[in-house]
PDB file of C-alpha atoms in Angstrom:
ATOM      1  CA  MET A   3      -0.378   0.311  -0.346  1.00 59.00           C
ATOM      2  CA  SER A   4       3.002   2.677   1.078  1.00 71.00           C
ATOM      3  CA  LYS A   5       4.699   1.854  -2.573  1.00 74.00           C
ATOM      4  CA  LEU A   6       1.230   2.344  -4.410  1.00 75.00           C
ATOM      5  CA  LEU A   7       1.136   5.341  -2.310  1.00 76.00           C
ATOM      6  CA  ASN A   8       4.447   6.631  -3.379  1.00 80.00           C
ATOM      7  CA  ASN A   9       4.294   5.627  -6.960  1.00 80.00           C
ATOM      8  CA  LEU A  10       0.762   8.146  -7.263  1.00 81.00           C
ATOM      9  CA  VAL A  11       2.997  10.740  -5.450  1.00 81.00           C
ATOM     10  CA  VAL A  12       5.583  10.199  -8.260  1.00 83.00           C
ATOM     11  CA  ILE A  13       3.055  10.142 -11.134  1.00 88.00           C
ATOM     12  CA  GLY A  14       0.926  13.065  -9.293  1.00 88.00           C
ATOM     13  CA  ILE A  15       4.175  15.343  -9.601  1.00 89.00           C
ATOM     14  CA  TYR A  16       5.034  14.266 -12.938  1.00 90.00           C
ATOM     15  CA  ALA A  17       2.085  15.147 -14.440  1.00 91.00           C
ATOM     16  CA  VAL A  18       2.257  18.788 -12.595  1.00 92.00           C
ATOM     17  CA  PHE A  19       5.209  19.240 -14.473  1.00 90.00           C
ATOM     18  CA  ALA A  20       3.876  18.178 -17.695  1.00 91.00           C
ATOM     19  CA  VAL A  21       1.157  20.500 -17.430  1.00 91.00           C
ATOM     20  CA  LEU A  22       3.910  22.716 -16.272  1.00 90.00           C
ATOM     21  CA  LEU A  23       5.817  22.201 -19.404  1.00 87.00           C
ATOM     22  CA  LEU A  24       3.042  22.144 -21.532  1.00 88.00           C
ATOM     23  CA  THR A  25       1.201  25.359 -20.754  1.00 89.00           C
ATOM     24  CA  THR A  26       5.002  27.114 -20.888  1.00 84.00           C
ATOM     25  CA  MET A  27       5.989  25.683 -24.094  1.00 85.00           C
ATOM     26  CA  TYR A  28       3.185  26.293 -26.557  1.00 85.00           C
ATOM     27  CA  PRO A  29       3.247  30.206 -26.162  1.00 82.00           C
ATOM     28  CA  LEU A  30       6.693  29.955 -27.337  1.00 85.00           C
ATOM     29  CA  ILE A  31       6.025  27.293 -29.834  1.00 85.00           C
ATOM     30  CA  TRP A  32       3.454  29.222 -31.289  1.00 84.00           C
ATOM     31  CA  VAL A  33       4.953  32.581 -31.168  1.00 84.00           C
ATOM     32  CA  ILE A  34       8.047  30.926 -33.267  1.00 86.00           C
ATOM     33  CA  GLY A  35       5.183  29.627 -35.753  1.00 83.00           C
ATOM     34  CA  THR A  36       4.174  32.933 -36.238  1.00 81.00           C
ATOM     35  CA  SER A  37       7.092  34.547 -37.210  1.00 82.00           C
ATOM     36  CA  LEU A  38       7.324  32.167 -39.572  1.00 84.00           C
ATOM     37  CA  HIS A  39       4.336  31.992 -41.461  1.00 80.00           C
ATOM     38  CA  PRO A  40       3.664  34.543 -44.606  1.00 79.00           C
ATOM     39  CA  GLY A  41       1.382  37.246 -44.222  1.00 71.00           C
ATOM     40  CA  ASN A  42       1.237  39.099 -41.449  1.00 68.00           C
ATOM     41  CA  THR A  43      -2.142  38.391 -39.651  1.00 64.00           C
ATOM     42  CA  LEU A  44      -2.519  37.192 -35.915  1.00 62.00           C
ATOM     43  CA  MET A  45      -4.910  34.745 -36.847  1.00 63.00           C
ATOM     44  CA  VAL A  46      -3.223  31.456 -38.410  1.00 62.00           C
ATOM     45  CA  SER A  47      -4.334  28.079 -39.526  1.00 61.00           C
ATOM     46  CA  SER A  48      -1.890  26.322 -37.781  1.00 68.00           C
ATOM     47  CA  MET A  49       0.980  26.652 -35.441  1.00 71.00           C
ATOM     48  CA  PHE A  50       3.666  25.129 -37.698  1.00 75.00           C
ATOM     49  CA  PRO A  51       3.671  26.583 -41.279  1.00 76.00           C
ATOM     50  CA  LYS A  52       3.361  24.383 -44.388  1.00 78.00           C
ATOM     51  CA  GLN A  53       5.523  27.180 -46.096  1.00 80.00           C
ATOM     52  CA  PRO A  54       7.822  28.258 -43.435  1.00 80.00           C
ATOM     53  CA  THR A  55       9.142  31.643 -44.897  1.00 82.00           C
ATOM     54  CA  LEU A  56      12.080  34.107 -43.099  1.00 86.00           C
ATOM     55  CA  GLU A  57      10.860  37.169 -44.899  1.00 87.00           C
ATOM     56  CA  HIS A  58       9.572  38.990 -41.450  1.00 86.00           C
ATOM     57  CA  TYR A  59      12.658  38.460 -39.972  1.00 90.00           C
ATOM     58  CA  VAL A  60      14.736  40.082 -42.833  1.00 89.00           C
ATOM     59  CA  GLU A  61      11.785  43.191 -43.503  1.00 88.00           C
ATOM     60  CA  LEU A  62      12.439  43.543 -39.245  1.00 88.00           C
ATOM     61  CA  ILE A  63      16.047  44.053 -39.993  1.00 90.00           C
ATOM     62  CA  ARG A  64      15.759  45.903 -43.439  1.00 88.00           C
ATOM     63  CA  ASN A  65      12.451  48.069 -42.970  1.00 86.00           C
ATOM     64  CA  THR A  66      12.003  48.720 -38.934  1.00 87.00           C
ATOM     65  CA  ASP A  67      14.714  50.643 -36.655  1.00 90.00           C
ATOM     66  CA  PHE A  68      14.662  47.158 -34.888  1.00 91.00           C
ATOM     67  CA  VAL A  69      18.697  47.319 -34.572  1.00 92.00           C
ATOM     68  CA  LEU A  70      18.770  50.836 -33.623  1.00 94.00           C
ATOM     69  CA  TRP A  71      16.293  49.682 -30.381  1.00 93.00           C
ATOM     70  CA  PHE A  72      18.535  46.411 -30.032  1.00 93.00           C
ATOM     71  CA  ARG A  73      21.569  49.298 -29.811  1.00 94.00           C
ATOM     72  CA  ASN A  74      19.865  51.167 -27.126  1.00 95.00           C
ATOM     73  CA  THR A  75      17.941  48.271 -25.567  1.00 94.00           C
ATOM     74  CA  VAL A  76      22.130  46.338 -24.791  1.00 94.00           C
ATOM     75  CA  THR A  77      22.995  50.035 -23.971  1.00 95.00           C
ATOM     76  CA  ILE A  78      20.798  50.629 -21.180  1.00 95.00           C
ATOM     77  CA  ALA A  79      21.250  46.725 -20.196  1.00 94.00           C
ATOM     78  CA  LEU A  80      24.926  47.111 -19.841  1.00 94.00           C
ATOM     79  CA  ALA A  81      25.075  50.073 -18.320  1.00 95.00           C
ATOM     80  CA  ASN A  82      22.656  48.830 -15.821  1.00 94.00           C
ATOM     81  CA  ALA A  83      24.758  45.743 -15.232  1.00 93.00           C
ATOM     82  CA  VAL A  84      27.442  47.432 -14.533  1.00 94.00           C
ATOM     83  CA  ILE A  85      25.779  50.476 -11.801  1.00 95.00           C
ATOM     84  CA  SER A  86      23.496  47.892 -10.212  1.00 93.00           C
ATOM     85  CA  THR A  87      26.075  45.182  -9.581  1.00 92.00           C
ATOM     86  CA  GLY A  88      28.600  47.780  -7.890  1.00 92.00           C
ATOM     87  CA  LEU A  89      25.602  49.455  -5.674  1.00 92.00           C
ATOM     88  CA  VAL A  90      25.005  46.381  -4.654  1.00 92.00           C
ATOM     89  CA  ALA A  91      28.235  44.581  -3.705  1.00 90.00           C
ATOM     90  CA  ALA A  92      28.857  47.927  -1.972  1.00 89.00           C
ATOM     91  CA  THR A  93      25.595  48.295   0.149  1.00 90.00           C
ATOM     92  CA  ALA A  94      25.397  44.493   1.200  1.00 89.00           C
ATOM     93  CA  TYR A  95      28.677  44.272   2.144  1.00 87.00           C
ATOM     94  CA  ALA A  96      28.515  47.444   4.366  1.00 87.00           C
ATOM     95  CA  PHE A  97      25.303  45.139   5.937  1.00 88.00           C
ATOM     96  CA  SER A  98      26.751  41.797   5.966  1.00 84.00           C
ATOM     97  CA  ARG A  99      30.806  42.697   7.617  1.00 83.00           C
ATOM     98  CA  PHE A 100      29.872  46.738   9.347  1.00 82.00           C
ATOM     99  CA  ARG A 101      27.584  47.026  12.539  1.00 84.00           C
ATOM    100  CA  PHE A 102      25.941  50.593  12.723  1.00 84.00           C
ATOM    101  CA  LYS A 103      22.951  52.076  14.241  1.00 86.00           C
ATOM    102  CA  GLY A 104      19.691  51.125  12.143  1.00 84.00           C
ATOM    103  CA  ARG A 105      21.674  48.513  10.389  1.00 83.00           C
ATOM    104  CA  GLN A 106      18.062  46.122  11.265  1.00 85.00           C
ATOM    105  CA  GLN A 107      15.851  49.268  10.311  1.00 88.00           C
ATOM    106  CA  GLY A 108      17.691  49.461   6.974  1.00 86.00           C
ATOM    107  CA  LEU A 109      17.730  46.104   6.183  1.00 84.00           C
ATOM    108  CA  MET A 110      13.276  45.813   6.690  1.00 86.00           C
ATOM    109  CA  ALA A 111      13.105  49.130   4.751  1.00 85.00           C
ATOM    110  CA  LEU A 112      14.756  47.179   1.792  1.00 83.00           C
ATOM    111  CA  LEU A 113      13.073  43.667   2.267  1.00 80.00           C
ATOM    112  CA  ILE A 114       9.388  46.282   2.892  1.00 83.00           C
ATOM    113  CA  LEU A 115      10.394  48.451  -0.638  1.00 79.00           C
ATOM    114  CA  GLN A 116      10.381  44.906  -2.188  1.00 77.00           C
ATOM    115  CA  MET A 117       6.598  44.472  -1.753  1.00 78.00           C
ATOM    116  CA  PHE A 118       5.616  47.365  -4.053  1.00 75.00           C
ATOM    117  CA  PRO A 119       5.443  47.717  -7.334  1.00 73.00           C
ATOM    118  CA  GLY A 120       7.814  49.788  -8.994  1.00 70.00           C
ATOM    119  CA  PHE A 121       4.689  51.810 -11.086  1.00 71.00           C
ATOM    120  CA  LEU A 122       3.624  53.401  -7.548  1.00 76.00           C
ATOM    121  CA  SER A 123       6.698  55.824  -7.437  1.00 80.00           C
ATOM    122  CA  ILE A 124       6.320  56.826 -11.525  1.00 83.00           C
ATOM    123  CA  MET A 125       4.476  60.230 -10.934  1.00 85.00           C
ATOM    124  CA  ALA A 126       7.120  61.080  -8.818  1.00 85.00           C
ATOM    125  CA  ILE A 127       9.960  59.950 -10.567  1.00 86.00           C
ATOM    126  CA  PHE A 128       8.963  61.559 -13.874  1.00 87.00           C
ATOM    127  CA  VAL A 129       8.934  64.746 -11.853  1.00 89.00           C
ATOM    128  CA  LEU A 130      12.378  64.081 -10.518  1.00 88.00           C
ATOM    129  CA  LEU A 131      13.757  62.914 -14.196  1.00 89.00           C
ATOM    130  CA  LEU A 132      11.854  66.507 -15.169  1.00 89.00           C
ATOM    131  CA  GLN A 133      13.577  68.708 -12.828  1.00 91.00           C
ATOM    132  CA  THR A 134      16.638  67.374 -13.571  1.00 90.00           C
ATOM    133  CA  LYS A 135      16.662  67.109 -17.105  1.00 90.00           C
ATOM    134  CA  LEU A 136      17.032  63.462 -17.128  1.00 90.00           C
ATOM    135  CA  LEU A 137      14.140  63.028 -18.950  1.00 91.00           C
ATOM    136  CA  ASP A 138      14.214  61.549 -22.510  1.00 91.00           C
ATOM    137  CA  THR A 139      17.646  60.031 -21.344  1.00 93.00           C
ATOM    138  CA  HIS A 140      18.894  57.054 -21.771  1.00 94.00           C
ATOM    139  CA  LEU A 141      20.741  58.114 -18.259  1.00 93.00           C
ATOM    140  CA  GLY A 142      17.766  58.686 -16.232  1.00 92.00           C
ATOM    141  CA  LEU A 143      16.873  55.234 -17.014  1.00 92.00           C
ATOM    142  CA  ILE A 144      19.896  53.551 -16.139  1.00 94.00           C
ATOM    143  CA  LEU A 145      20.171  55.595 -12.676  1.00 92.00           C
ATOM    144  CA  ILE A 146      16.437  54.517 -11.937  1.00 91.00           C
ATOM    145  CA  TYR A 147      16.964  50.808 -12.941  1.00 91.00           C
ATOM    146  CA  ALA A 148      20.436  51.073 -10.980  1.00 90.00           C
ATOM    147  CA  GLY A 149      18.335  52.628  -7.890  1.00 86.00           C
ATOM    148  CA  GLY A 150      15.395  50.114  -8.139  1.00 85.00           C
ATOM    149  CA  SER A 151      18.151  46.993  -8.100  1.00 86.00           C
ATOM    150  CA  ILE A 152      19.249  47.753  -4.881  1.00 86.00           C
ATOM    151  CA  SER A 153      16.489  46.605  -2.847  1.00 83.00           C
ATOM    152  CA  MET A 154      15.845  43.351  -3.786  1.00 80.00           C
ATOM    153  CA  GLY A 155      19.589  42.530  -4.891  1.00 83.00           C
ATOM    154  CA  THR A 156      21.644  43.698  -1.334  1.00 86.00           C
ATOM    155  CA  TRP A 157      19.607  40.455   0.640  1.00 84.00           C
ATOM    156  CA  VAL A 158      20.936  38.012  -1.905  1.00 82.00           C
ATOM    157  CA  MET A 159      24.318  39.094  -2.174  1.00 86.00           C
ATOM    158  CA  LYS A 160      24.776  39.716   1.778  1.00 86.00           C
ATOM    159  CA  GLY A 161      23.414  36.301   2.030  1.00 83.00           C
ATOM    160  CA  HIS A 162      25.944  35.208   0.252  1.00 82.00           C
ATOM    161  CA  PHE A 163      28.702  37.381   1.401  1.00 84.00           C
ATOM    162  CA  ASP A 164      27.516  36.221   5.367  1.00 84.00           C
ATOM    163  CA  THR A 165      28.379  32.232   4.023  1.00 85.00           C
ATOM    164  CA  ILE A 166      31.957  33.680   3.200  1.00 83.00           C
ATOM    165  CA  PRO A 167      34.549  33.330   6.789  1.00 84.00           C
ATOM    166  CA  LYS A 168      35.315  36.374   8.038  1.00 82.00           C
ATOM    167  CA  SER A 169      38.889  34.500   9.331  1.00 84.00           C
ATOM    168  CA  LEU A 170      39.684  35.111   5.895  1.00 82.00           C
ATOM    169  CA  GLU A 171      39.133  39.216   6.002  1.00 81.00           C
ATOM    170  CA  GLU A 172      40.548  39.173   9.387  1.00 81.00           C
ATOM    171  CA  ALA A 173      43.886  37.535   8.008  1.00 84.00           C
ATOM    172  CA  ALA A 174      44.198  40.239   5.184  1.00 83.00           C
ATOM    173  CA  TYR A 175      44.007  42.849   7.773  1.00 84.00           C
ATOM    174  CA  ILE A 176      46.830  41.407   9.602  1.00 83.00           C
ATOM    175  CA  ASP A 177      48.930  41.538   6.585  1.00 78.00           C
ATOM    176  CA  GLY A 178      48.044  45.055   6.343  1.00 81.00           C
ATOM    177  CA  ALA A 179      45.023  45.229   3.706  1.00 80.00           C
ATOM    178  CA  SER A 180      42.155  47.722   3.816  1.00 82.00           C
ATOM    179  CA  HIS A 181      37.965  46.891   3.000  1.00 77.00           C
ATOM    180  CA  MET A 182      38.764  48.497  -0.285  1.00 82.00           C
ATOM    181  CA  VAL A 183      41.394  45.476  -0.869  1.00 83.00           C
ATOM    182  CA  THR A 184      39.486  42.545   0.627  1.00 84.00           C
ATOM    183  CA  LEU A 185      35.838  43.207  -0.785  1.00 81.00           C
ATOM    184  CA  PHE A 186      38.186  42.887  -4.201  1.00 83.00           C
ATOM    185  CA  LYS A 187      40.775  40.476  -3.852  1.00 83.00           C
ATOM    186  CA  ILE A 188      38.871  38.207  -1.736  1.00 83.00           C
ATOM    187  CA  ILE A 189      35.058  38.570  -1.036  1.00 84.00           C
ATOM    188  CA  LEU A 190      34.059  39.466  -4.859  1.00 83.00           C
ATOM    189  CA  PRO A 191      36.334  36.618  -6.175  1.00 85.00           C
ATOM    190  CA  LEU A 192      34.116  34.255  -3.679  1.00 84.00           C
ATOM    191  CA  SER A 193      30.858  35.580  -4.316  1.00 82.00           C
ATOM    192  CA  LEU A 194      30.729  34.912  -8.714  1.00 84.00           C
ATOM    193  CA  PRO A 195      27.883  33.203  -8.125  1.00 83.00           C
ATOM    194  CA  ALA A 196      25.513  35.912  -6.354  1.00 85.00           C
ATOM    195  CA  ILE A 197      27.672  37.834  -8.289  1.00 88.00           C
ATOM    196  CA  THR A 198      26.272  36.826 -11.925  1.00 87.00           C
ATOM    197  CA  PHE A 199      23.186  36.602 -10.495  1.00 86.00           C
ATOM    198  CA  VAL A 200      22.674  40.316  -9.494  1.00 88.00           C
ATOM    199  CA  ALA A 201      24.375  41.115 -12.758  1.00 90.00           C
ATOM    200  CA  LEU A 202      22.595  39.154 -14.946  1.00 89.00           C
ATOM    201  CA  ASN A 203      18.703  39.916 -13.661  1.00 88.00           C
ATOM    202  CA  SER A 204      19.950  43.990 -14.052  1.00 91.00           C
ATOM    203  CA  PHE A 205      21.067  43.233 -17.731  1.00 92.00           C
ATOM    204  CA  ILE A 206      18.285  41.524 -18.679  1.00 90.00           C
ATOM    205  CA  THR A 207      15.557  44.187 -17.022  1.00 89.00           C
ATOM    206  CA  PRO A 208      15.440  46.436 -19.558  1.00 91.00           C
ATOM    207  CA  PHE A 209      14.274  43.612 -22.407  1.00 91.00           C
ATOM    208  CA  MET A 210      11.474  42.952 -20.313  1.00 87.00           C
ATOM    209  CA  ASP A 211      10.509  46.491 -19.225  1.00 88.00           C
ATOM    210  CA  PHE A 212       7.966  48.795 -21.302  1.00 89.00           C
ATOM    211  CA  ILE A 213       6.149  50.723 -18.611  1.00 87.00           C
ATOM    212  CA  LEU A 214       9.441  52.646 -17.441  1.00 89.00           C
ATOM    213  CA  PRO A 215      11.229  53.641 -20.961  1.00 91.00           C
ATOM    214  CA  GLN A 216       7.359  54.432 -22.441  1.00 89.00           C
ATOM    215  CA  ILE A 217       7.546  56.827 -19.638  1.00 89.00           C
ATOM    216  CA  VAL A 218      10.895  57.919 -19.302  1.00 90.00           C
ATOM    217  CA  LEU A 219      11.921  57.890 -23.220  1.00 90.00           C
ATOM    218  CA  ARG A 220       9.934  60.114 -25.954  1.00 86.00           C
ATOM    219  CA  SER A 221      12.467  60.397 -28.978  1.00 88.00           C
ATOM    220  CA  SER A 222      12.108  57.743 -31.778  1.00 86.00           C
ATOM    221  CA  ASP A 223      15.780  57.387 -31.440  1.00 89.00           C
ATOM    222  CA  LYS A 224      16.201  56.162 -28.223  1.00 91.00           C
ATOM    223  CA  MET A 225      13.621  53.514 -27.903  1.00 92.00           C
ATOM    224  CA  THR A 226      13.711  50.742 -26.705  1.00 93.00           C
ATOM    225  CA  LEU A 227      13.122  46.932 -28.078  1.00 92.00           C
ATOM    226  CA  ALA A 228       9.727  46.634 -25.754  1.00 90.00           C
ATOM    227  CA  GLN A 229       8.635  50.231 -26.870  1.00 91.00           C
ATOM    228  CA  GLY A 230       9.607  49.607 -30.957  1.00 89.00           C
ATOM    229  CA  LEU A 231       7.999  46.571 -30.730  1.00 88.00           C
ATOM    230  CA  TYR A 232       4.747  47.789 -29.364  1.00 87.00           C
ATOM    231  CA  ASN A 233       4.109  50.158 -31.445  1.00 84.00           C
ATOM    232  CA  MET A 234       4.243  47.813 -34.274  1.00 81.00           C
ATOM    233  CA  VAL A 235       0.826  46.428 -33.134  1.00 78.00           C
ATOM    234  CA  ALA A 236       0.020  49.323 -31.044  1.00 76.00           C
ATOM    235  CA  THR A 237      -2.549  50.988 -33.269  1.00 66.00           C
ATOM    236  CA  GLU A 238      -5.380  49.871 -36.006  1.00 54.00           C
ATOM    237  CA  THR A 239      -3.170  50.811 -38.738  1.00 56.00           C
ATOM    238  CA  ASN A 240       0.095  48.824 -37.686  1.00 57.00           C
ATOM    239  CA  SER A 241      -0.758  45.157 -38.017  1.00 66.00           C
ATOM    240  CA  SER A 242       2.589  43.670 -38.611  1.00 75.00           C
ATOM    241  CA  PHE A 243       1.780  40.503 -36.247  1.00 80.00           C
ATOM    242  CA  THR A 244       4.173  38.072 -37.793  1.00 82.00           C
ATOM    243  CA  THR A 245       6.888  41.062 -37.368  1.00 85.00           C
ATOM    244  CA  PHE A 246       6.416  41.343 -34.310  1.00 86.00           C
ATOM    245  CA  ALA A 247       6.566  37.343 -33.339  1.00 86.00           C
ATOM    246  CA  ALA A 248      10.088  37.524 -35.342  1.00 88.00           C
ATOM    247  CA  GLY A 249      11.218  40.197 -33.003  1.00 89.00           C
ATOM    248  CA  ALA A 250       9.655  38.863 -29.773  1.00 89.00           C
ATOM    249  CA  VAL A 251      12.058  35.556 -31.105  1.00 90.00           C
ATOM    250  CA  LEU A 252      14.811  37.780 -31.553  1.00 90.00           C
ATOM    251  CA  VAL A 253      14.242  39.187 -27.883  1.00 89.00           C
ATOM    252  CA  ALA A 254      14.629  36.184 -26.687  1.00 87.00           C
ATOM    253  CA  LEU A 255      17.676  34.384 -28.202  1.00 86.00           C
ATOM    254  CA  PRO A 256      20.366  35.898 -26.568  1.00 84.00           C
ATOM    255  CA  ILE A 257      18.275  35.928 -22.964  1.00 86.00           C
ATOM    256  CA  THR A 258      17.563  32.544 -23.516  1.00 86.00           C
ATOM    257  CA  ILE A 259      21.603  32.070 -24.504  1.00 86.00           C
ATOM    258  CA  LEU A 260      22.821  34.108 -21.343  1.00 85.00           C
ATOM    259  CA  TYR A 261      20.298  32.125 -19.389  1.00 82.00           C
ATOM    260  CA  MET A 262      21.224  28.702 -20.554  1.00 83.00           C
ATOM    261  CA  TYR A 263      25.257  29.282 -20.065  1.00 82.00           C
ATOM    262  CA  PHE A 264      24.672  31.044 -16.405  1.00 78.00           C
ATOM    263  CA  GLN A 265      22.594  28.071 -15.298  1.00 75.00           C
ATOM    264  CA  LYS A 266      24.830  26.868 -12.827  1.00 71.00           C
ATOM    265  CA  TYR A 267      25.798  30.219 -11.062  1.00 68.00           C
ATOM    266  CA  LEU A 268      22.188  31.639 -11.263  1.00 68.00           C
ATOM    267  CA  ILE A 269      21.399  28.407  -9.242  1.00 67.00           C
ATOM    268  CA  HIS A 270      23.987  28.537  -7.244  1.00 62.00           C
ATOM    269  CA  GLY A 271      23.573  32.724  -6.727  1.00 56.00           C
ATOM    270  CA  MET A 272      20.142  31.976  -5.785  1.00 56.00           C
ATOM    271  CA  THR A 273      20.479  29.669  -3.151  1.00 56.00           C
ATOM    272  CA  ALA A 274      23.959  30.333  -1.665  1.00 54.00           C
ATOM    273  CA  GLY A 275      23.221  32.270   2.082  1.00 48.00           C
ATOM    274  CA  ALA A 276      19.947  30.860   2.311  1.00 47.00           C
ATOM    275  CA  ASP A 277      20.927  29.146   5.646  1.00 47.00           C
ATOM    276  CA  LYS A 278      21.915  32.897   6.953  1.00 46.00           C
ATOM    277  CA  GLY A 279      20.946  36.498   7.432  1.00 43.00           C
TER     278      GLY A 279
END
């Protein structure tokens, strides 16, 4: 009876995973199939086209500003990854290694900030960027992303820093090393999984976000991929759904490759430090 129950539990788990896999893969396959269909309609007769074509990919590259949108997005993503990772590493190191007044309250404030969606502060961000003349600039968008990444990334990286023995730093201090030297020579090299996790998430954010770029960036030559692709299907006159699908595939491709390449670092980065706070 016990063996039968265990088998039923295993079958149930596999069934749940099969349903999750199906619900996840179906829209992906549908988008890829739509991008290969001739014409520009959203309603296709079959998921797999009988006569697949790459004309929509060619049209996307030649007849739209996709390359410009991609370049803008990559520029913002790289800058955001560097700045966000630096800010998160410095903040996490301070909370992990120093004891100061308001430390616990600061950590709790960072935790609470994660509970509120970012668009609640849109009006304040808009006014601030307008007053500082950073509206319609990539720099303004990068600073928003970098500041918003601190609340979540600090907890992830601090948990990893807490697992590193303090004896390594104490030995370095005896040799005359400063806090800055120990951070760059000891802590950060040993925290590669957590750093990769924070950097990759910061890099991917501009590819996935639409609301903030739509509010901050107004000029057509400064648009990100999300804005540019949205404008393809936003109005009744723009109905290039198959070209939009081709753009969605090209956007997802580099992100998928990055996730697959850094998979082991991401898993370790998410789980490391889970037993310490």
